[in-house]
PDB file of C-alpha atoms in Angstrom:
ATOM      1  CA  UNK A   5     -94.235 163.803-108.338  1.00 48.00           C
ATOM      2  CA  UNK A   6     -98.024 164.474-107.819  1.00 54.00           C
ATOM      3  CA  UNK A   7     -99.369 162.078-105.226  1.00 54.00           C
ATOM      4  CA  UNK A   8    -102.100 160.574-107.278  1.00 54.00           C
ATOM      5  CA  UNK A   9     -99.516 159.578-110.084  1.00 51.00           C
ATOM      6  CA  UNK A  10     -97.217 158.475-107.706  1.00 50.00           C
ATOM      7  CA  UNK A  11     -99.969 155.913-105.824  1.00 49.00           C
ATOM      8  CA  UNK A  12    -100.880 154.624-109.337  1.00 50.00           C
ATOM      9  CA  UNK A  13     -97.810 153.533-109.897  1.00 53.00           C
ATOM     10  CA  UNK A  14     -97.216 151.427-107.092  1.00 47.00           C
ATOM     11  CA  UNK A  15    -101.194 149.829-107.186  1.00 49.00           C
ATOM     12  CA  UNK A  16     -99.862 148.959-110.934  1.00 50.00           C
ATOM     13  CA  UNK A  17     -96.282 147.662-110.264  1.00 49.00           C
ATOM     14  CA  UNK A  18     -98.136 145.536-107.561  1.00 48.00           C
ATOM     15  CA  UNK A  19    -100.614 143.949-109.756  1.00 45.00           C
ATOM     16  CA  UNK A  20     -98.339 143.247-112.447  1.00 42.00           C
ATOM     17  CA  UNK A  21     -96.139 141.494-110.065  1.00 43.00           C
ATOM     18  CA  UNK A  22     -99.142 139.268-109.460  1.00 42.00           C
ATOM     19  CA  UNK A  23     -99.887 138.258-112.790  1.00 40.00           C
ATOM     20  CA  UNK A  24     -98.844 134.905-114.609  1.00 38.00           C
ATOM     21  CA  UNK A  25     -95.494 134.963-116.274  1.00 36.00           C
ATOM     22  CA  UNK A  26     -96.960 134.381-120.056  1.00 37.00           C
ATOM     23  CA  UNK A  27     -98.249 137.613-120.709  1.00 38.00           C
ATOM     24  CA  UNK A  28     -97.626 139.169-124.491  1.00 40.00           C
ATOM     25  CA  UNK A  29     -95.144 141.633-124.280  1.00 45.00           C
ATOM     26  CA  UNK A  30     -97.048 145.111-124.776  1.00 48.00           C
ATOM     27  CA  UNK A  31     -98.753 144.447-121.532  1.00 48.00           C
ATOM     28  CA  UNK A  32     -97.026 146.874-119.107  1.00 47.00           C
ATOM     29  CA  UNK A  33     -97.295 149.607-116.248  1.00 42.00           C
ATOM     30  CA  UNK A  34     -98.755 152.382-118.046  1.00 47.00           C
ATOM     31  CA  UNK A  35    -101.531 150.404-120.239  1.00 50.00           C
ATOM     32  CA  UNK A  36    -102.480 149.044-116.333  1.00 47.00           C
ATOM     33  CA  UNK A  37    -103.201 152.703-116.027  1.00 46.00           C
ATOM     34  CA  UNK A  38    -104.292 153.772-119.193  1.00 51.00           C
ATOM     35  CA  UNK A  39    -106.987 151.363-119.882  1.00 50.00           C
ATOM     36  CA  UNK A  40    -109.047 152.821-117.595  1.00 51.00           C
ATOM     37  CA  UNK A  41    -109.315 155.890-119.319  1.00 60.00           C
ATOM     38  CA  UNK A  42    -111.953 156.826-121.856  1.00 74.00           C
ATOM     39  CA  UNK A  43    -110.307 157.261-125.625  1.00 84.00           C
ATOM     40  CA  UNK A  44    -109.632 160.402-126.524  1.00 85.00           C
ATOM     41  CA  UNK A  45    -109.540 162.574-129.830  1.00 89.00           C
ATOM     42  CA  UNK A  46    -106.917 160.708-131.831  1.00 91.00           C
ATOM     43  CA  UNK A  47    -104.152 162.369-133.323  1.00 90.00           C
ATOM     44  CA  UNK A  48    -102.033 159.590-135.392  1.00 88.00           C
ATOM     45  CA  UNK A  49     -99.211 161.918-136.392  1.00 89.00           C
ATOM     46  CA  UNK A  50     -98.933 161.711-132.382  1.00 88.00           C
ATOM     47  CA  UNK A  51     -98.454 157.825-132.494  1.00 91.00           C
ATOM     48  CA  UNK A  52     -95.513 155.464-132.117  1.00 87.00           C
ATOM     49  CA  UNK A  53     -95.432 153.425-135.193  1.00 86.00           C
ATOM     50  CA  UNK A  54     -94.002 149.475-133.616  1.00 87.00           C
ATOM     51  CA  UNK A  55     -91.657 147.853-135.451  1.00 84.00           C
ATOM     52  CA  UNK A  56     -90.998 143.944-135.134  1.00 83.00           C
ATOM     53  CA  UNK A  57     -94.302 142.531-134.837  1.00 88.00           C
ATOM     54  CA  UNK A  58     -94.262 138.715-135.950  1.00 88.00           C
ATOM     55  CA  UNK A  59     -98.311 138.827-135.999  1.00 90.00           C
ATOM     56  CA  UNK A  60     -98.360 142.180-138.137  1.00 89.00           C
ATOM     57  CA  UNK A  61     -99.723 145.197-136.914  1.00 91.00           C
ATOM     58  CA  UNK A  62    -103.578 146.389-135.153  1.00 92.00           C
ATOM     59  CA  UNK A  63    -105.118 149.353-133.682  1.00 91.00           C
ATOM     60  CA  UNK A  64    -105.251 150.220-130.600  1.00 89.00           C
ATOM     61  CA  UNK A  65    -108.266 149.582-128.774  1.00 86.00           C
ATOM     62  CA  UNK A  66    -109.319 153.123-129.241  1.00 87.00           C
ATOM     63  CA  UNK A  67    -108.449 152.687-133.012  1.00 89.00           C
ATOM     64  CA  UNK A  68    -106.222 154.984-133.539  1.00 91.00           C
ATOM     65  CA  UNK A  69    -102.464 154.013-133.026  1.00 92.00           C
ATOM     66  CA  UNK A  70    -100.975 150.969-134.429  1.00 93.00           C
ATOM     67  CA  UNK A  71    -100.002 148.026-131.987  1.00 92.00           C
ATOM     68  CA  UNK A  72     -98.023 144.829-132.235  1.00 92.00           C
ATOM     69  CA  UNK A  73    -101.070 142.412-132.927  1.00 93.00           C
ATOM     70  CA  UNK A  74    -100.474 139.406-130.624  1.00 93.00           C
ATOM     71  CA  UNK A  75     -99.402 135.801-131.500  1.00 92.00           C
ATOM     72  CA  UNK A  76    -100.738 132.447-131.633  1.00 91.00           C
ATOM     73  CA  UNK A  77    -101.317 130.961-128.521  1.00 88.00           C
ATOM     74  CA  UNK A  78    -100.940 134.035-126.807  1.00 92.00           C
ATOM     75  CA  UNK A  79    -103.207 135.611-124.442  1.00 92.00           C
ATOM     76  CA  UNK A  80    -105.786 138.402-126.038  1.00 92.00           C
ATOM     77  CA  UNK A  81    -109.384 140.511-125.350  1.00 89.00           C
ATOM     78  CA  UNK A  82    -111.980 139.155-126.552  1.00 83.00           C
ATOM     79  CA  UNK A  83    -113.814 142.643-125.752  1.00 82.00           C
ATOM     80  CA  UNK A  84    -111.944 144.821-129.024  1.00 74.00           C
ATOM     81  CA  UNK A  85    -112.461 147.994-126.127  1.00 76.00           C
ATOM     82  CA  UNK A  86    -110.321 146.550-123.834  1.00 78.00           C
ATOM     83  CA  UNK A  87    -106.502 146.948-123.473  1.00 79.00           C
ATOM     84  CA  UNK A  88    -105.655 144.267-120.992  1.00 87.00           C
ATOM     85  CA  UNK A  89    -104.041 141.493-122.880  1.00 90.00           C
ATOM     86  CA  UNK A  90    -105.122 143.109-126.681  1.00 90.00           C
ATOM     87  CA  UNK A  91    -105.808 142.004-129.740  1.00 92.00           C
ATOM     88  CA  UNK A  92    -104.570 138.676-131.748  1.00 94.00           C
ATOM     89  CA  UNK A  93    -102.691 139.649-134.788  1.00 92.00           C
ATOM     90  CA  UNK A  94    -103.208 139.283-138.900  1.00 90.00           C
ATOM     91  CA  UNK A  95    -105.315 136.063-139.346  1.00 92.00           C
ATOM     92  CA  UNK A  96    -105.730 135.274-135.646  1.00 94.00           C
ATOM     93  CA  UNK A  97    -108.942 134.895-133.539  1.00 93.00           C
ATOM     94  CA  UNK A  98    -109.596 135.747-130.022  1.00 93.00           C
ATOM     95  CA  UNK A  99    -110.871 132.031-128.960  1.00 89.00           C
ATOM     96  CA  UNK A 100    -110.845 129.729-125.988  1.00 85.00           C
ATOM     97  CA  UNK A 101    -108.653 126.432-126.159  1.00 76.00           C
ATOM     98  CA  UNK A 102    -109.981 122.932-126.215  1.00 75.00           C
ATOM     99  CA  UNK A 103    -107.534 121.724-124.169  1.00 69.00           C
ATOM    100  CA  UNK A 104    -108.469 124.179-121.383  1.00 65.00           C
ATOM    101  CA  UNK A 105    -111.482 123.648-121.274  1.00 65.00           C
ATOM    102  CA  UNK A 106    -110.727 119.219-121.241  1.00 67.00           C
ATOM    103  CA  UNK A 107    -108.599 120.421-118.538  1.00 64.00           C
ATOM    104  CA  UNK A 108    -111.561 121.793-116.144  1.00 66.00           C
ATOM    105  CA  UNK A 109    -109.337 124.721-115.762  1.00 69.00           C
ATOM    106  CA  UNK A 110    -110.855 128.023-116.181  1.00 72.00           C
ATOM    107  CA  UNK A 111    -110.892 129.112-119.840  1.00 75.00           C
ATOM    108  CA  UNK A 112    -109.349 132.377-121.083  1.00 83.00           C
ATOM    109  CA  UNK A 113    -109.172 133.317-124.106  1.00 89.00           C
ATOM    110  CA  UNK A 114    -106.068 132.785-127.049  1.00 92.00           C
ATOM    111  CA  UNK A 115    -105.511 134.090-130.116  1.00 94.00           C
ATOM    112  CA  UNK A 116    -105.792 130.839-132.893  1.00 94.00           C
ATOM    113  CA  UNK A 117    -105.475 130.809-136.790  1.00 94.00           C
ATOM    114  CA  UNK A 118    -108.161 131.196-138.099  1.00 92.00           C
ATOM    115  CA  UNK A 119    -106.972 129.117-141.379  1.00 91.00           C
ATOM    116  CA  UNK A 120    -105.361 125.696-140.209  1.00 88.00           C
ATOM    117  CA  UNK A 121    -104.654 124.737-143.959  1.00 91.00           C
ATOM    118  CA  UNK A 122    -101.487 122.980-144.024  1.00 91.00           C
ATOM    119  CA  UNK A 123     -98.681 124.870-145.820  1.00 91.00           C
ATOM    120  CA  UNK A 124     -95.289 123.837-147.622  1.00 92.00           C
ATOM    121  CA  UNK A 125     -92.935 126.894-147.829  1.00 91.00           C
ATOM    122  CA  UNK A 126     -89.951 127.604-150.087  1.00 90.00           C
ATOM    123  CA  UNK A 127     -87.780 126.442-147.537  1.00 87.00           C
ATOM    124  CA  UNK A 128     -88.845 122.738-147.636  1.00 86.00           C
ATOM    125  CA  UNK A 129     -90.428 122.889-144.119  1.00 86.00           C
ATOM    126  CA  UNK A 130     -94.059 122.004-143.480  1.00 88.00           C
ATOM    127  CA  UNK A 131     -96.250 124.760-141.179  1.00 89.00           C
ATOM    128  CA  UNK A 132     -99.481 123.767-139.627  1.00 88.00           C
ATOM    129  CA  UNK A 133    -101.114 127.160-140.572  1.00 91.00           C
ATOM    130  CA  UNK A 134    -100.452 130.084-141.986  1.00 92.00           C
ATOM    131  CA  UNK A 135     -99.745 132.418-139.212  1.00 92.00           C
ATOM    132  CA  UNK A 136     -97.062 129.781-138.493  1.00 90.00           C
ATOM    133  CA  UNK A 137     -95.561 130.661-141.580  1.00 90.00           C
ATOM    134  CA  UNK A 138     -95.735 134.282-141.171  1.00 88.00           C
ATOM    135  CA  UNK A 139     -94.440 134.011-138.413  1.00 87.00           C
ATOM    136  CA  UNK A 140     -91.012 132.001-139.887  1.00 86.00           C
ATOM    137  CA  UNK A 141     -91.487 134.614-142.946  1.00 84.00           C
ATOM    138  CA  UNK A 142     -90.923 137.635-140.180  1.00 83.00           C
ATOM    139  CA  UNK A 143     -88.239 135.674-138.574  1.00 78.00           C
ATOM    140  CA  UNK A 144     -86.140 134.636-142.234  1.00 74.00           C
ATOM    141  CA  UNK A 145     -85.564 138.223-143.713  1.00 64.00           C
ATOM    142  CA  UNK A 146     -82.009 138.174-142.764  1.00 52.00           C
ATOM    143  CA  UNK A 147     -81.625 134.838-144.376  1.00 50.00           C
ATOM    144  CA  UNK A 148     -83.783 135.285-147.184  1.00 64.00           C
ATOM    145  CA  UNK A 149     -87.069 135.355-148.339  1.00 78.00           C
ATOM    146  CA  UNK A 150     -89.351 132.778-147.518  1.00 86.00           C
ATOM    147  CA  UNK A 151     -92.640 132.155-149.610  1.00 88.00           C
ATOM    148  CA  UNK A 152     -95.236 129.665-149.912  1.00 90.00           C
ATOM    149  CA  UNK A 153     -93.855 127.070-152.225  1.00 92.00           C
ATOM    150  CA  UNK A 154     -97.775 125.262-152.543  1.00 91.00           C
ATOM    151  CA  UNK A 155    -101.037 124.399-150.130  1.00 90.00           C
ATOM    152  CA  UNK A 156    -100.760 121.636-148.488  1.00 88.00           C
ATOM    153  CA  UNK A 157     -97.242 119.396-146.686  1.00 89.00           C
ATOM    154  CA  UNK A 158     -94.318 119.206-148.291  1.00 91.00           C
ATOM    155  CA  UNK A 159     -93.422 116.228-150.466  1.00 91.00           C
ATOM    156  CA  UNK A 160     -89.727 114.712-148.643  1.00 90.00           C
ATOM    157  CA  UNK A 161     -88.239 111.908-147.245  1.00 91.00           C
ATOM    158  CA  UNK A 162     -89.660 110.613-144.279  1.00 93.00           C
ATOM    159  CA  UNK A 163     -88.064 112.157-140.793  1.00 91.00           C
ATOM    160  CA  UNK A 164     -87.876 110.109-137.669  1.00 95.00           C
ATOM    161  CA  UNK A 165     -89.227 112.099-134.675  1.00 91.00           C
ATOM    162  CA  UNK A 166     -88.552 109.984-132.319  1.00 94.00           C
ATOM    163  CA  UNK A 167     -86.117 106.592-132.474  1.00 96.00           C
ATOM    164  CA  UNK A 168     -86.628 103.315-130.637  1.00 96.00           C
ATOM    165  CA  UNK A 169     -84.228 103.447-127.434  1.00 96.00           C
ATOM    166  CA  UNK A 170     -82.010 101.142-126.541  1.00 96.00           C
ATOM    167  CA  UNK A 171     -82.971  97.920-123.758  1.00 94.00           C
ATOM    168  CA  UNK A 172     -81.822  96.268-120.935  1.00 93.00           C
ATOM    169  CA  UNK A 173     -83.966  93.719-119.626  1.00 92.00           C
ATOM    170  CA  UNK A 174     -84.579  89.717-118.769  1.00 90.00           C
ATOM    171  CA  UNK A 175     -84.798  86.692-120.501  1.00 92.00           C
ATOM    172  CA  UNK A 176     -88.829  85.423-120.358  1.00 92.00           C
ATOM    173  CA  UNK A 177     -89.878  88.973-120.184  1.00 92.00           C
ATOM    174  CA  UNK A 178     -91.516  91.002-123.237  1.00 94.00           C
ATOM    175  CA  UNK A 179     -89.875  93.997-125.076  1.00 95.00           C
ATOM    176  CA  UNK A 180     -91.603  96.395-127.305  1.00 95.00           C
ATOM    177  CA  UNK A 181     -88.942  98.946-129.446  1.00 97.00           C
ATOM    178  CA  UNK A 182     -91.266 102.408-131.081  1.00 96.00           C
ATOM    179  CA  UNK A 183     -90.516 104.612-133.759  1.00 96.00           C
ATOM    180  CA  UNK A 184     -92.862 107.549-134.390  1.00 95.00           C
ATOM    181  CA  UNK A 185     -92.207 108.750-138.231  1.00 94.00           C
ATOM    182  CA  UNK A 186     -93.413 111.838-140.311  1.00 91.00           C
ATOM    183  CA  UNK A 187     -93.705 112.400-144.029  1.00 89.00           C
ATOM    184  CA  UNK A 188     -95.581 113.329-146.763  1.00 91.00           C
ATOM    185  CA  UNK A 189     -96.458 111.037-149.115  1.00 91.00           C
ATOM    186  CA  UNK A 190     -97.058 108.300-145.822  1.00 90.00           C
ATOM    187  CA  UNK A 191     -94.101 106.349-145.443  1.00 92.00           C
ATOM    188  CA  UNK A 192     -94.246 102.582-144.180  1.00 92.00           C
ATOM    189  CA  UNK A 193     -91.739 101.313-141.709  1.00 95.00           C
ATOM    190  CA  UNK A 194     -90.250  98.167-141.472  1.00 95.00           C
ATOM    191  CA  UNK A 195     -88.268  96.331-139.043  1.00 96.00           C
ATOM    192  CA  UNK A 196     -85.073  94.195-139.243  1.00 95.00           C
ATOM    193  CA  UNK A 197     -82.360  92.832-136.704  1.00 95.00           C
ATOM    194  CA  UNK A 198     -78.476  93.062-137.772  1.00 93.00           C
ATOM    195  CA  UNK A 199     -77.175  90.626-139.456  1.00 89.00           C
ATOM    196  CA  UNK A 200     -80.665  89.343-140.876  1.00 86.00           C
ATOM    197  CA  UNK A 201     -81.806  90.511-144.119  1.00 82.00           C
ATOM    198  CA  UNK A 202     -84.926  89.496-143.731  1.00 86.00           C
ATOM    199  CA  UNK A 203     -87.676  91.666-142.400  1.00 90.00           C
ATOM    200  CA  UNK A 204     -88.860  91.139-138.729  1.00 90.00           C
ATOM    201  CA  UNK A 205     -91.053  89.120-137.966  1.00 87.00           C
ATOM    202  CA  UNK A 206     -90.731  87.035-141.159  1.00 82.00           C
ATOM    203  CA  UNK A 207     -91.982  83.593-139.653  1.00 83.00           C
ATOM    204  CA  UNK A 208     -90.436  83.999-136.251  1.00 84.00           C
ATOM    205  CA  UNK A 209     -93.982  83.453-133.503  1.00 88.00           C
ATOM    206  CA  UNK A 210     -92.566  85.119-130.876  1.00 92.00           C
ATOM    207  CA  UNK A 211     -92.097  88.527-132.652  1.00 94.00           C
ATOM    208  CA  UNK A 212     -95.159  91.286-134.164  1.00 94.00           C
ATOM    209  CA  UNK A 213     -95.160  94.453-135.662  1.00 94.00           C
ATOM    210  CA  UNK A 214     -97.880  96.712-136.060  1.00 93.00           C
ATOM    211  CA  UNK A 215     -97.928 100.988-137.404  1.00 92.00           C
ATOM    212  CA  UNK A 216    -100.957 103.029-136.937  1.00 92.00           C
ATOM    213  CA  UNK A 217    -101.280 106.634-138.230  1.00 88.00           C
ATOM    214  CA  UNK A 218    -100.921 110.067-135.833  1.00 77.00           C
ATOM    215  CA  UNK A 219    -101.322 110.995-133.140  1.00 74.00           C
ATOM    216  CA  UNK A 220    -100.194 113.956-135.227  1.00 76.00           C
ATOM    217  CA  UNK A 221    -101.131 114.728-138.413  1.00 79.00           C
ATOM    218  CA  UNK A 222     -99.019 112.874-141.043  1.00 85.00           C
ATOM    219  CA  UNK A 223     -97.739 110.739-138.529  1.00 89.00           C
ATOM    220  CA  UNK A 224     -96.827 107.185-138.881  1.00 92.00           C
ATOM    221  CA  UNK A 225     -95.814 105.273-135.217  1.00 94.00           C
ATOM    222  CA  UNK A 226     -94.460 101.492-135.688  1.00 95.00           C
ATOM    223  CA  UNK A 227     -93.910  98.819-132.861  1.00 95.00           C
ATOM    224  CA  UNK A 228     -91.652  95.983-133.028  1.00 96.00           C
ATOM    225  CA  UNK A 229     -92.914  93.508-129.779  1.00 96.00           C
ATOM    226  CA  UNK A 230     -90.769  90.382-128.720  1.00 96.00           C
ATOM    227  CA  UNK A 231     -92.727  87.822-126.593  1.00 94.00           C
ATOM    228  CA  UNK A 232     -90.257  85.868-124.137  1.00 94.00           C
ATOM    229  CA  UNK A 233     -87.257  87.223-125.069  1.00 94.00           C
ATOM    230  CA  UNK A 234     -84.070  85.090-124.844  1.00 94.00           C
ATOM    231  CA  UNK A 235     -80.099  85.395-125.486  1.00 93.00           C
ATOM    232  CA  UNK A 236     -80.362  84.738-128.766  1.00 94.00           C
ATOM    233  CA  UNK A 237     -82.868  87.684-129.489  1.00 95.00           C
ATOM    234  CA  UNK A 238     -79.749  89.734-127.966  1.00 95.00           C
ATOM    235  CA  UNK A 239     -79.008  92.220-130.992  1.00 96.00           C
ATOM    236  CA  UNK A 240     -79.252  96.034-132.761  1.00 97.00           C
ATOM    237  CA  UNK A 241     -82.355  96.074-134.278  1.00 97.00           C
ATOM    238  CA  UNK A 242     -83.434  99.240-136.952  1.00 97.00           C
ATOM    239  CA  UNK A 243     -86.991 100.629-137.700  1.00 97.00           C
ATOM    240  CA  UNK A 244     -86.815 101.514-141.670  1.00 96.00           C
ATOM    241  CA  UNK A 245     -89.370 104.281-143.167  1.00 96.00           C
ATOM    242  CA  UNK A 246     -89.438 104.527-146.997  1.00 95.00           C
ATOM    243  CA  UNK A 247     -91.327 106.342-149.097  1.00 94.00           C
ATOM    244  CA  UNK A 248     -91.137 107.450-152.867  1.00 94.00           C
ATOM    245  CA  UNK A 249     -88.359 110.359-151.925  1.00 93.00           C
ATOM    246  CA  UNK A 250     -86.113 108.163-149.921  1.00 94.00           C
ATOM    247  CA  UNK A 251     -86.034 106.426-146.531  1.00 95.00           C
ATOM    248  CA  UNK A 252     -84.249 106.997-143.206  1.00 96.00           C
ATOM    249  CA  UNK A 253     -83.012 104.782-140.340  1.00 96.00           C
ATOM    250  CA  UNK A 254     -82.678 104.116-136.921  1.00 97.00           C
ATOM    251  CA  UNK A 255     -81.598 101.525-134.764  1.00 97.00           C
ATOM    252  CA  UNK A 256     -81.574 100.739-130.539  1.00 97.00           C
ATOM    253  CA  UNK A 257     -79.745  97.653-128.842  1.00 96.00           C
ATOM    254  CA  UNK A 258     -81.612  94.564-126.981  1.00 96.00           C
ATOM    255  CA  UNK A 259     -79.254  93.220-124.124  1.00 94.00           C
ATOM    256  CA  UNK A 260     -81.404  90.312-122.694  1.00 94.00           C
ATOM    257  CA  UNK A 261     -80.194  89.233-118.741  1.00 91.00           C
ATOM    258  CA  UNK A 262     -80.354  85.531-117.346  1.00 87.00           C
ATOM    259  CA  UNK A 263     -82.362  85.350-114.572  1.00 80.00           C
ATOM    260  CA  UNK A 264     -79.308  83.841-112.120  1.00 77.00           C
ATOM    261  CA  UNK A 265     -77.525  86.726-113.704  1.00 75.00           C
ATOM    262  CA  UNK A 266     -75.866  88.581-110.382  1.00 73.00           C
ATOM    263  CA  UNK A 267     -77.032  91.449-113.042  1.00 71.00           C
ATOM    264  CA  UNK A 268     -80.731  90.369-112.652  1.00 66.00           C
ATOM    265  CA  UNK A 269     -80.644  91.026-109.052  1.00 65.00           C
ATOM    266  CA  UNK A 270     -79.766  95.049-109.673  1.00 66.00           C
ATOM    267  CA  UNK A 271     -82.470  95.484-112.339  1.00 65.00           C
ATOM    268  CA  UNK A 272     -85.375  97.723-111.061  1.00 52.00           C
ATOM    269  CA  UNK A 273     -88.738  97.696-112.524  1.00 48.00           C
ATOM    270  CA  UNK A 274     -89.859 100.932-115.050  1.00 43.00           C
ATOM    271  CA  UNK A 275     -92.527 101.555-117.292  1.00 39.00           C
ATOM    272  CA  UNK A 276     -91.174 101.761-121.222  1.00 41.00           C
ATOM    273  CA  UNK A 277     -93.118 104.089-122.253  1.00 37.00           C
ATOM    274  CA  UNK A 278     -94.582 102.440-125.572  1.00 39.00           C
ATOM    275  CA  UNK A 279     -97.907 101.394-126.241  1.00 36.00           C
ATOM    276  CA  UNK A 280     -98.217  97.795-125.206  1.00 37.00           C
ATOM    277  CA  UNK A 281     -99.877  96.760-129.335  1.00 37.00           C
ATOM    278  CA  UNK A 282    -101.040  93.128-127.879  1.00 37.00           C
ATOM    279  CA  UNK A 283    -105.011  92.538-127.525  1.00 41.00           C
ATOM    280  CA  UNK A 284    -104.924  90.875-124.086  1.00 42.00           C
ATOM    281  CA  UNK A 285    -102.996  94.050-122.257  1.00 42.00           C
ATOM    282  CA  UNK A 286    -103.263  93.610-119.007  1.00 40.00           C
ATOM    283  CA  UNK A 287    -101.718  97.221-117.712  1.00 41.00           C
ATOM    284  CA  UNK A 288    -104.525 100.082-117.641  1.00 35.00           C
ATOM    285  CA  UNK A 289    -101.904 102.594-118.163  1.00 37.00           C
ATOM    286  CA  UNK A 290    -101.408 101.168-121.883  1.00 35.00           C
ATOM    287  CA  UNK A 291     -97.617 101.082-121.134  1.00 34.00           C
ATOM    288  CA  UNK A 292     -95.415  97.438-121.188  1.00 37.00           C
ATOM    289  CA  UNK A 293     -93.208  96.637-117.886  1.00 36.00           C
ATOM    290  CA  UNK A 294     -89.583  95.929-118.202  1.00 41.00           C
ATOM    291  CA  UNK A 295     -86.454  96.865-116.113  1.00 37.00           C
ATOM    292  CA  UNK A 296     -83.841  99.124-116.128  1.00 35.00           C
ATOM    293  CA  UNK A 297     -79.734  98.213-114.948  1.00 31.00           C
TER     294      UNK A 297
END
């Protein structure tokens, strides 16, 4: 092996070994070495035509072969002559994240859609964008074909992305159960404890319940907050979200602890987790304090 080829190889294998982990998958050895080199006279009978490329297909940076475009999120050139990361696929720009550069980190650049209209395809399932969906389109073809059904988020039952969770805690101190919803039309949640038909807090003082919209978009997060909980507020209690397609359910478990409870005495303090919804919140952190067993 000629000596020059053989040192290239090694400065290469070395600097890829130094590079972060995420890296789009065309990135290897021989582009290292290749990129260096002026473009010459192109020749596409001569090329490799790719085949699986979720973003679709671009030239090369010498544009002459086709490439596997990369993906959102994914690292890319923002220079279209350079072959170090490459180029962002079909309906992708080469941009810098706002979270990066919130972060203070340095800022390199990622391929984002350049469309972030909301899409419902045939499958039922909302996608933020479209290169979302072509990206579930490229994955599908064995199941089927998937196509855009209409613009904009698909009309369903609401979905609970994340249920209240069960607690453990003691009697005097102040619970607050969450349940973050999505759908499209907005649902609106509602709250009720087993064995009461009523919905919470009906005229009970001691209990409040509040749903704001997001943090994501057609989002829908509802608190249920107990002031001075006692053994009688022991119980299952269910967050409800209905809207015009149907409505879903789920429920967590208060257990409430007297204070000369032996049990009291093993209960450590924790951080729920939850947004704390009452105006006189007195942790920073927006979070409520309770106790885990």
């Amino acid at each position: 092996m000629d000596s020059r080829i053989f040192l290239l190889s090694l400065i290469a294998a070395a600097f890829a070994h130094s590079l972060p982990l995420q890296r789009p998958t065309h990135l290897d050895w021989k582009q290292l070495i290749d990129s260096g080199k002026a473009c010459k006279e192109c020749h596409p009978q001569q090329c490799f035509l790719p085949l699986g490329c979720p973003a679709g297909r671009v030239r090369d940076c010498c544009g002459c072969c086709w490439e596997c475009g990369n993906s959102e999120r994914q690292h890319c050139d923002l220079d279209p002559s350079s072959n170090f990361y490459g180029k962002c696929g079909e309906g992708l720009e080469c941009q810098v994240l706002e979270e990066d550069v919130k972060s203070g980190d340095i800022p390199e650049r990622h391929c984002v859609c350049s469309s972030q209209e909301i899409i419902c395809g045939s499958d039922g399932k909302t996608y933020e964008n479209i290169c979302q969906f072509r990206d579930a389109h490229y994955r599908s073809r064995e199941a089927g074909d998937l196509t855009v059904a209409h613009n904009g988020p698909c009309r369903a039952e609401p979905f609970i992305a994340v249920s209240p969770h069960d607690v453990l805690n003691m009697e005097g101190s102040d619970i607050i159960f969450g349940c973050e919803v999505f759908s499209y039309p907005m649902a609106f949640i509602e709250w009720r404890k087993e064995g009461n038909s009523i919905f919470l807090p009906a005229d009970d003082s001691h209990i409040a319940v509040q749903a704001r919209g997001g943090p994501q978009c057609f989002e829908l997060t509802g608190w249920l907050q107990i002031q001075n909980i006692q053994k009688e507020d022991e119980g299952v209690y269910t967050c409800l979200a209905k809207n015009e397609f149907g409505e879903v359910s789920a429920s967590a478990r208060l257990q409430v602890v007297e204070r000369d409870s032996p049990l009291a005495h093993q209960l450590q303090p924790f951080k729920t987790g939850v947004f704390d919804i009452s105006d006189d919140d007195e942790d920073s952190d927006g979070l409520s304090s309770g106790y885990i067993y």
